[in-house]
């Protein structure tokens, strides 16, 4: 089974696991202002690849997938919190085609909802009676480190925008994106899955390295899709990375290689949503070869990571699904 089919077959199962905590019997106003809107928001959860790869990593080292339930949910709760807070920081209007939570609840209640989701990153693991205390402690250390790394990357991203920084290098971008995205979208889900599955230290680190490399490739491809994706082109937030002036690998490369860098900076600082101007920005990125550069960079990351993992993790259907995950990340163009 290829990874895309695996996601399709298992996403709804993960939906139930993740939303379960927020569907609780509580005070009606607490439900109205917190749990119900958070459950609705969380249920619009995309492909659920993070909790599913945590489960796969557990199985790839010979573990019981039931042991990965709480860590998998914890990582998805972190993702929920990060999206809520990120949308507020970016002044985003939409999330997966639906109004961003702060547009529904207001900023105060949305921040509060994100805080609750963040609290469950550790809370759901602490309450898990299946995991031994020593395993819980190790998992919690991973989740705390993941949170710190993501916040560090977010600080770089927001700081560059606040200060109007366009002197960012490709190496700067890679540090930011690795911290902001790759740890929690790949590295930690796989490492934690291997830990609860009883994997060896070598297996844990091999899966962590694979997850970081493929998580970075995932982010680069997301940035490409925001500019040229067929499905994305039908959505209101198409090319919003340009509107928001984001420093992606694509724009950083273009600013270093385009003969019209000044024009591109002008568009990125204008914060326009005019489709004609956004299309002009994409033309400049194409002329600089930046879209091809980013796509080839992502493919290179994936191929190197796949080669390393094949030599370190025993062959199984679960390992092979993780290998096909990397191909899915860089081949999805619609």
Short mmCIF file of C-alpha atoms in Angstrom, two decimals:
data_model
loop_
_atom_site.label_atom_id
_atom_site.label_comp_id
_atom_site.label_asym_id
_atom_site.label_seq_id
_atom_site.Cartn_x
_atom_site.Cartn_y
_atom_site.Cartn_z
CA UNK A 1 0.00 0.00 0.00
CA UNK A 2 1.34 3.44 -0.88
CA UNK A 3 1.38 6.18 1.73
CA UNK A 4 -1.40 8.25 0.16
CA UNK A 5 -3.75 5.28 0.25
CA UNK A 6 -2.67 4.54 3.82
CA UNK A 7 -3.60 8.08 4.86
CA UNK A 8 -6.98 7.84 3.13
CA UNK A 9 -7.81 4.58 4.86
CA UNK A 10 -6.73 5.67 8.34
CA UNK A 11 -7.33 9.43 8.66
CA UNK A 12 -10.88 9.07 10.02
CA UNK A 13 -9.68 6.60 12.63
CA UNK A 14 -7.18 9.22 13.82
CA UNK A 15 -9.87 11.91 13.67
CA UNK A 16 -11.82 10.03 16.34
CA UNK A 17 -8.76 9.63 18.55
CA UNK A 18 -7.76 13.29 18.36
CA UNK A 19 -11.23 14.85 18.73
CA UNK A 20 -12.20 12.47 21.53
CA UNK A 21 -10.74 14.64 24.30
CA UNK A 22 -12.71 17.74 23.27
CA UNK A 23 -16.08 15.98 23.08
CA UNK A 24 -16.73 15.95 26.80
CA UNK A 25 -19.67 16.58 29.09
CA UNK A 26 -18.94 19.85 30.88
CA UNK A 27 -20.48 23.15 31.93
CA UNK A 28 -22.54 24.45 28.98
CA UNK A 29 -20.62 27.72 28.76
CA UNK A 30 -17.27 25.93 28.93
CA UNK A 31 -18.51 23.73 26.09
CA UNK A 32 -19.76 26.76 24.13
CA UNK A 33 -16.65 28.89 24.49
CA UNK A 34 -13.95 26.22 24.52
CA UNK A 35 -14.49 22.51 23.93
CA UNK A 36 -17.11 22.59 21.19
CA UNK A 37 -15.40 25.12 18.89
CA UNK A 38 -12.06 23.42 19.51
CA UNK A 39 -13.56 20.03 18.64
CA UNK A 40 -15.04 21.49 15.44
CA UNK A 41 -11.74 23.13 14.53
CA UNK A 42 -9.71 20.01 15.31
CA UNK A 43 -12.05 17.79 13.29
CA UNK A 44 -11.01 19.71 10.15
CA UNK A 45 -7.66 18.01 10.54
CA UNK A 46 -6.27 17.35 7.10
CA UNK A 47 -4.53 14.06 6.38
CA UNK A 48 -3.40 13.32 9.97
CA UNK A 49 0.02 12.30 8.74
CA UNK A 50 1.80 13.19 12.02
CA UNK A 51 -0.08 10.80 14.34
CA UNK A 52 -0.15 8.13 11.64
CA UNK A 53 3.62 8.17 11.11
CA UNK A 54 4.10 7.99 14.87
CA UNK A 55 2.07 4.78 14.81
CA UNK A 56 3.98 3.45 11.79
CA UNK A 57 7.34 4.09 13.49
CA UNK A 58 6.15 2.13 16.52
CA UNK A 59 5.23 -0.78 14.27
CA UNK A 60 8.42 -0.48 12.19
CA UNK A 61 10.50 -1.35 15.28
CA UNK A 62 8.17 -4.21 16.24
CA UNK A 63 6.01 -2.40 18.80
CA UNK A 64 2.31 -2.54 19.65
CA UNK A 65 0.54 0.35 17.86
CA UNK A 66 -1.77 0.79 20.87
CA UNK A 67 1.24 2.15 22.76
CA UNK A 68 1.49 5.04 20.29
CA UNK A 69 -2.04 6.35 20.83
CA UNK A 70 -1.35 9.04 23.41
CA UNK A 71 1.94 10.29 21.86
CA UNK A 72 0.26 10.41 18.45
CA UNK A 73 -2.63 12.44 19.86
CA UNK A 74 -0.20 14.69 21.76
CA UNK A 75 1.63 15.64 18.58
CA UNK A 76 -1.64 16.43 16.83
CA UNK A 77 -2.75 18.59 19.76
CA UNK A 78 0.49 20.51 19.40
CA UNK A 79 -0.22 20.92 15.69
CA UNK A 80 -3.69 22.26 16.51
CA UNK A 81 -2.28 24.78 19.01
CA UNK A 82 0.43 25.87 16.58
CA UNK A 83 -2.09 26.48 13.78
CA UNK A 84 -4.40 28.53 16.00
CA UNK A 85 -1.60 30.74 17.30
CA UNK A 86 0.12 30.93 13.90
CA UNK A 87 -3.07 32.14 12.21
CA UNK A 88 -3.42 34.91 14.79
CA UNK A 89 0.22 35.98 14.32
CA UNK A 90 -0.14 35.92 10.51
CA UNK A 91 -3.59 37.57 10.56
CA UNK A 92 -4.78 34.67 8.42
CA UNK A 93 -8.40 34.53 7.32
CA UNK A 94 -8.72 30.83 6.52
CA UNK A 95 -7.47 27.46 7.64
CA UNK A 96 -8.08 24.52 5.30
CA UNK A 97 -10.81 26.42 3.52
CA UNK A 98 -12.68 27.30 6.72
CA UNK A 99 -12.53 30.54 8.77
CA UNK A 100 -9.52 30.63 11.11
CA UNK A 101 -10.54 30.04 14.73
CA UNK A 102 -9.88 33.63 15.80
CA UNK A 103 -12.30 34.75 13.08
CA UNK A 104 -14.98 32.55 14.64
CA UNK A 105 -14.32 33.11 18.34
CA UNK A 106 -12.31 36.32 18.50
CA UNK A 107 -8.63 36.44 19.38
CA UNK A 108 -9.01 36.06 23.15
CA UNK A 109 -11.00 32.83 23.05
CA UNK A 110 -8.91 31.48 20.17
CA UNK A 111 -5.68 32.02 22.13
CA UNK A 112 -7.33 30.31 25.10
CA UNK A 113 -8.33 27.36 22.91
CA UNK A 114 -4.79 27.05 21.59
CA UNK A 115 -3.48 27.10 25.14
CA UNK A 116 -5.77 24.21 26.07
CA UNK A 117 -4.59 22.17 23.09
CA UNK A 118 -1.01 22.92 24.08
CA UNK A 119 -1.64 21.71 27.64
CA UNK A 120 -2.75 18.34 26.28
CA UNK A 121 0.62 17.75 24.61
CA UNK A 122 1.86 16.58 28.00
CA UNK A 123 -1.49 15.94 29.66
CA UNK A 124 -2.64 13.13 27.39
CA UNK A 125 0.65 11.24 27.84
CA UNK A 126 0.65 11.64 31.63
CA UNK A 127 -2.84 10.11 31.78
CA UNK A 128 -1.90 7.11 29.61
CA UNK A 129 -2.01 3.97 31.79
CA UNK A 130 -0.50 1.78 29.05
CA UNK A 131 2.94 3.44 29.20
CA UNK A 132 5.48 2.76 31.92
CA UNK A 133 6.59 5.81 33.87
CA UNK A 134 10.12 5.65 32.45
CA UNK A 135 8.72 5.62 28.90
CA UNK A 136 6.38 8.51 29.70
CA UNK A 137 9.29 10.56 31.02
CA UNK A 138 11.31 9.95 27.87
CA UNK A 139 8.35 10.79 25.63
CA UNK A 140 7.66 13.99 27.58
CA UNK A 141 11.29 15.08 27.18
CA UNK A 142 10.90 14.64 23.42
CA UNK A 143 7.65 16.60 23.34
CA UNK A 144 9.06 19.47 25.41
CA UNK A 145 12.13 19.66 23.16
CA UNK A 146 9.83 19.61 20.11
CA UNK A 147 7.83 22.51 21.54
CA UNK A 148 10.98 24.53 22.23
CA UNK A 149 12.39 23.94 18.73
CA UNK A 150 9.13 24.92 17.04
CA UNK A 151 8.84 28.12 19.06
CA UNK A 152 12.46 28.99 18.23
CA UNK A 153 11.73 28.60 14.52
CA UNK A 154 8.55 30.63 14.84
CA UNK A 155 10.50 33.41 16.56
CA UNK A 156 12.89 33.60 13.61
CA UNK A 157 10.05 33.64 11.10
CA UNK A 158 8.03 36.32 12.89
CA UNK A 159 11.14 38.37 13.70
CA UNK A 160 12.26 38.48 10.08
CA UNK A 161 8.83 39.72 9.07
CA UNK A 162 8.61 42.32 11.84
CA UNK A 163 12.04 43.75 11.03
CA UNK A 164 11.55 43.67 7.25
CA UNK A 165 14.51 41.34 6.87
CA UNK A 166 15.33 40.31 3.30
CA UNK A 167 18.99 39.54 3.98
CA UNK A 168 18.08 35.98 5.01
CA UNK A 169 20.34 33.30 3.52
CA UNK A 170 19.42 29.78 2.44
CA UNK A 171 21.22 28.42 5.52
CA UNK A 172 19.16 30.80 7.70
CA UNK A 173 15.98 29.52 6.11
CA UNK A 174 16.97 25.88 6.64
CA UNK A 175 17.57 26.49 10.36
CA UNK A 176 14.22 28.25 10.69
CA UNK A 177 12.21 25.65 8.77
CA UNK A 178 13.91 22.70 10.47
CA UNK A 179 13.06 24.12 13.89
CA UNK A 180 9.58 25.43 13.02
CA UNK A 181 8.34 22.45 11.01
CA UNK A 182 10.66 19.48 10.55
CA UNK A 183 10.97 18.48 14.20
CA UNK A 184 7.25 18.28 14.89
CA UNK A 185 6.12 17.23 11.41
CA UNK A 186 8.63 14.40 11.06
CA UNK A 187 11.51 14.01 13.48
CA UNK A 188 9.69 13.77 16.81
CA UNK A 189 6.66 11.74 15.64
CA UNK A 190 8.99 9.06 14.30
CA UNK A 191 11.41 9.15 17.25
CA UNK A 192 8.58 8.97 19.79
CA UNK A 193 6.91 6.14 17.88
CA UNK A 194 10.16 4.18 17.96
CA UNK A 195 10.59 4.89 21.69
CA UNK A 196 7.14 3.59 22.70
CA UNK A 197 7.61 0.67 20.32
CA UNK A 198 10.75 -0.44 22.18
CA UNK A 199 13.19 0.39 19.39
CA UNK A 200 16.95 0.45 19.89
CA UNK A 201 18.81 3.74 20.24
CA UNK A 202 20.10 3.33 16.69
CA UNK A 203 16.56 2.82 15.38
CA UNK A 204 15.22 5.81 17.31
CA UNK A 205 17.92 8.10 15.92
CA UNK A 206 17.63 6.70 12.39
CA UNK A 207 13.90 7.38 12.36
CA UNK A 208 14.39 10.82 13.90
CA UNK A 209 16.92 11.80 11.19
CA UNK A 210 14.63 10.45 8.49
CA UNK A 211 11.71 12.41 9.89
CA UNK A 212 13.64 15.68 10.07
CA UNK A 213 14.82 15.38 6.46
CA UNK A 214 11.40 14.43 5.12
CA UNK A 215 9.67 16.99 7.35
CA UNK A 216 11.81 19.71 5.81
CA UNK A 217 10.98 18.42 2.34
CA UNK A 218 7.29 18.48 3.31
CA UNK A 219 7.53 22.18 4.23
CA UNK A 220 9.35 23.09 1.02
CA UNK A 221 6.70 21.31 -1.03
CA UNK A 222 3.94 23.05 0.93
CA UNK A 223 5.52 26.37 -0.02
CA UNK A 224 5.54 25.31 -3.68
CA UNK A 225 1.91 24.23 -3.54
CA UNK A 226 0.89 27.59 -2.12
CA UNK A 227 2.23 29.18 -5.31
CA UNK A 228 1.45 26.71 -8.10
CA UNK A 229 -0.69 23.87 -6.71
CA UNK A 230 -3.73 23.03 -8.84
CA UNK A 231 -6.03 22.30 -5.91
CA UNK A 232 -4.66 25.25 -3.95
CA UNK A 233 -5.40 27.57 -6.88
CA UNK A 234 -9.12 27.13 -6.21
CA UNK A 235 -8.86 28.34 -2.62
CA UNK A 236 -9.06 31.85 -1.21
CA UNK A 237 -5.66 31.59 0.46
CA UNK A 238 -3.87 30.71 -2.81
CA UNK A 239 -0.49 32.48 -2.90
CA UNK A 240 -1.02 33.83 0.60
CA UNK A 241 2.70 33.28 1.28
CA UNK A 242 3.37 36.21 -1.06
CA UNK A 243 0.64 38.32 0.54
CA UNK A 244 2.16 37.64 3.96
CA UNK A 245 5.70 38.27 2.69
CA UNK A 246 6.94 34.90 3.94
CA UNK A 247 10.62 34.03 3.69
CA UNK A 248 10.45 30.61 2.05
CA UNK A 249 13.28 28.72 0.38
CA UNK A 250 11.79 29.87 -2.91
CA UNK A 251 11.79 33.59 -2.12
CA UNK A 252 15.16 33.49 -0.37
CA UNK A 253 16.74 31.86 -3.42
CA UNK A 254 15.05 34.34 -5.76
CA UNK A 255 16.22 37.36 -3.78
CA UNK A 256 19.78 36.10 -4.17
CA UNK A 257 19.52 35.22 -7.87
CA UNK A 258 16.88 37.42 -9.51
CA UNK A 259 17.88 40.45 -11.56
CA UNK A 260 14.56 41.96 -10.42
CA UNK A 261 15.00 41.38 -6.68
CA UNK A 262 13.93 44.94 -5.88
CA UNK A 263 10.60 44.40 -7.63
CA UNK A 264 10.07 41.16 -5.74
CA UNK A 265 10.83 42.84 -2.40
CA UNK A 266 8.30 45.52 -3.29
CA UNK A 267 5.59 42.92 -3.83
CA UNK A 268 6.47 41.00 -0.67
CA UNK A 269 6.25 44.15 1.45
CA UNK A 270 3.02 45.36 -0.17
CA UNK A 271 0.91 42.58 1.43
CA UNK A 272 -1.41 42.63 -1.55
CA UNK A 273 -3.97 39.98 -2.45
CA UNK A 274 -4.39 41.28 -6.00
CA UNK A 275 -4.22 38.13 -8.21
CA UNK A 276 -2.41 40.02 -10.98
CA UNK A 277 0.34 41.20 -8.66
CA UNK A 278 0.64 37.76 -7.08
CA UNK A 279 0.96 36.21 -10.53
CA UNK A 280 3.74 38.69 -11.32
CA UNK A 281 5.60 37.59 -8.21
CA UNK A 282 5.37 33.97 -9.34
CA UNK A 283 6.74 35.02 -12.74
CA UNK A 284 9.76 36.55 -11.00
CA UNK A 285 10.28 33.39 -8.98
CA UNK A 286 10.10 31.27 -12.13
CA UNK A 287 12.53 33.52 -13.98
CA UNK A 288 15.03 33.16 -11.14
CA UNK A 289 14.76 29.36 -11.29
CA UNK A 290 13.66 29.35 -7.66
CA UNK A 291 10.67 27.02 -7.97
CA UNK A 292 12.79 24.37 -9.69
CA UNK A 293 15.58 24.90 -7.16
CA UNK A 294 13.26 24.33 -4.21
CA UNK A 295 11.62 21.25 -5.74
CA UNK A 296 14.98 19.67 -6.58
CA UNK A 297 16.27 20.47 -3.10
CA UNK A 298 13.30 18.66 -1.56
CA UNK A 299 13.79 15.65 -3.83
CA UNK A 300 17.47 15.51 -2.89
CA UNK A 301 16.61 15.52 0.82
CA UNK A 302 14.16 12.68 0.32
CA UNK A 303 16.41 10.43 -1.75
CA UNK A 304 19.33 10.77 0.67
CA UNK A 305 17.09 10.11 3.67
CA UNK A 306 15.51 7.03 2.06
CA UNK A 307 18.90 5.55 1.31
CA UNK A 308 20.05 5.93 4.91
CA UNK A 309 16.88 4.48 6.42
CA UNK A 310 16.93 1.40 4.18
CA UNK A 311 20.26 0.49 5.72
CA UNK A 312 19.23 1.04 9.34
CA UNK A 313 15.61 -0.14 9.74
CA UNK A 314 14.67 -3.76 8.93
CA UNK A 315 12.37 -4.27 5.96
CA UNK A 316 8.66 -4.46 6.79
CA UNK A 317 5.40 -3.13 5.38
CA UNK A 318 5.57 -0.35 7.97
CA UNK A 319 9.09 0.72 7.01
CA UNK A 320 8.11 0.63 3.35
CA UNK A 321 5.09 2.85 4.04
CA UNK A 322 7.42 5.35 5.70
CA UNK A 323 9.69 5.22 2.66
CA UNK A 324 6.74 5.90 0.35
CA UNK A 325 5.73 8.78 2.63
CA UNK A 326 8.78 10.72 1.46
CA UNK A 327 7.85 10.23 -2.19
CA UNK A 328 4.31 11.39 -1.44
CA UNK A 329 5.61 14.54 0.24
CA UNK A 330 7.54 15.73 -2.80
CA UNK A 331 5.30 14.43 -5.56
CA UNK A 332 1.99 15.98 -4.39
CA UNK A 333 1.45 18.84 -6.81
CA UNK A 334 -2.33 19.10 -6.71
#
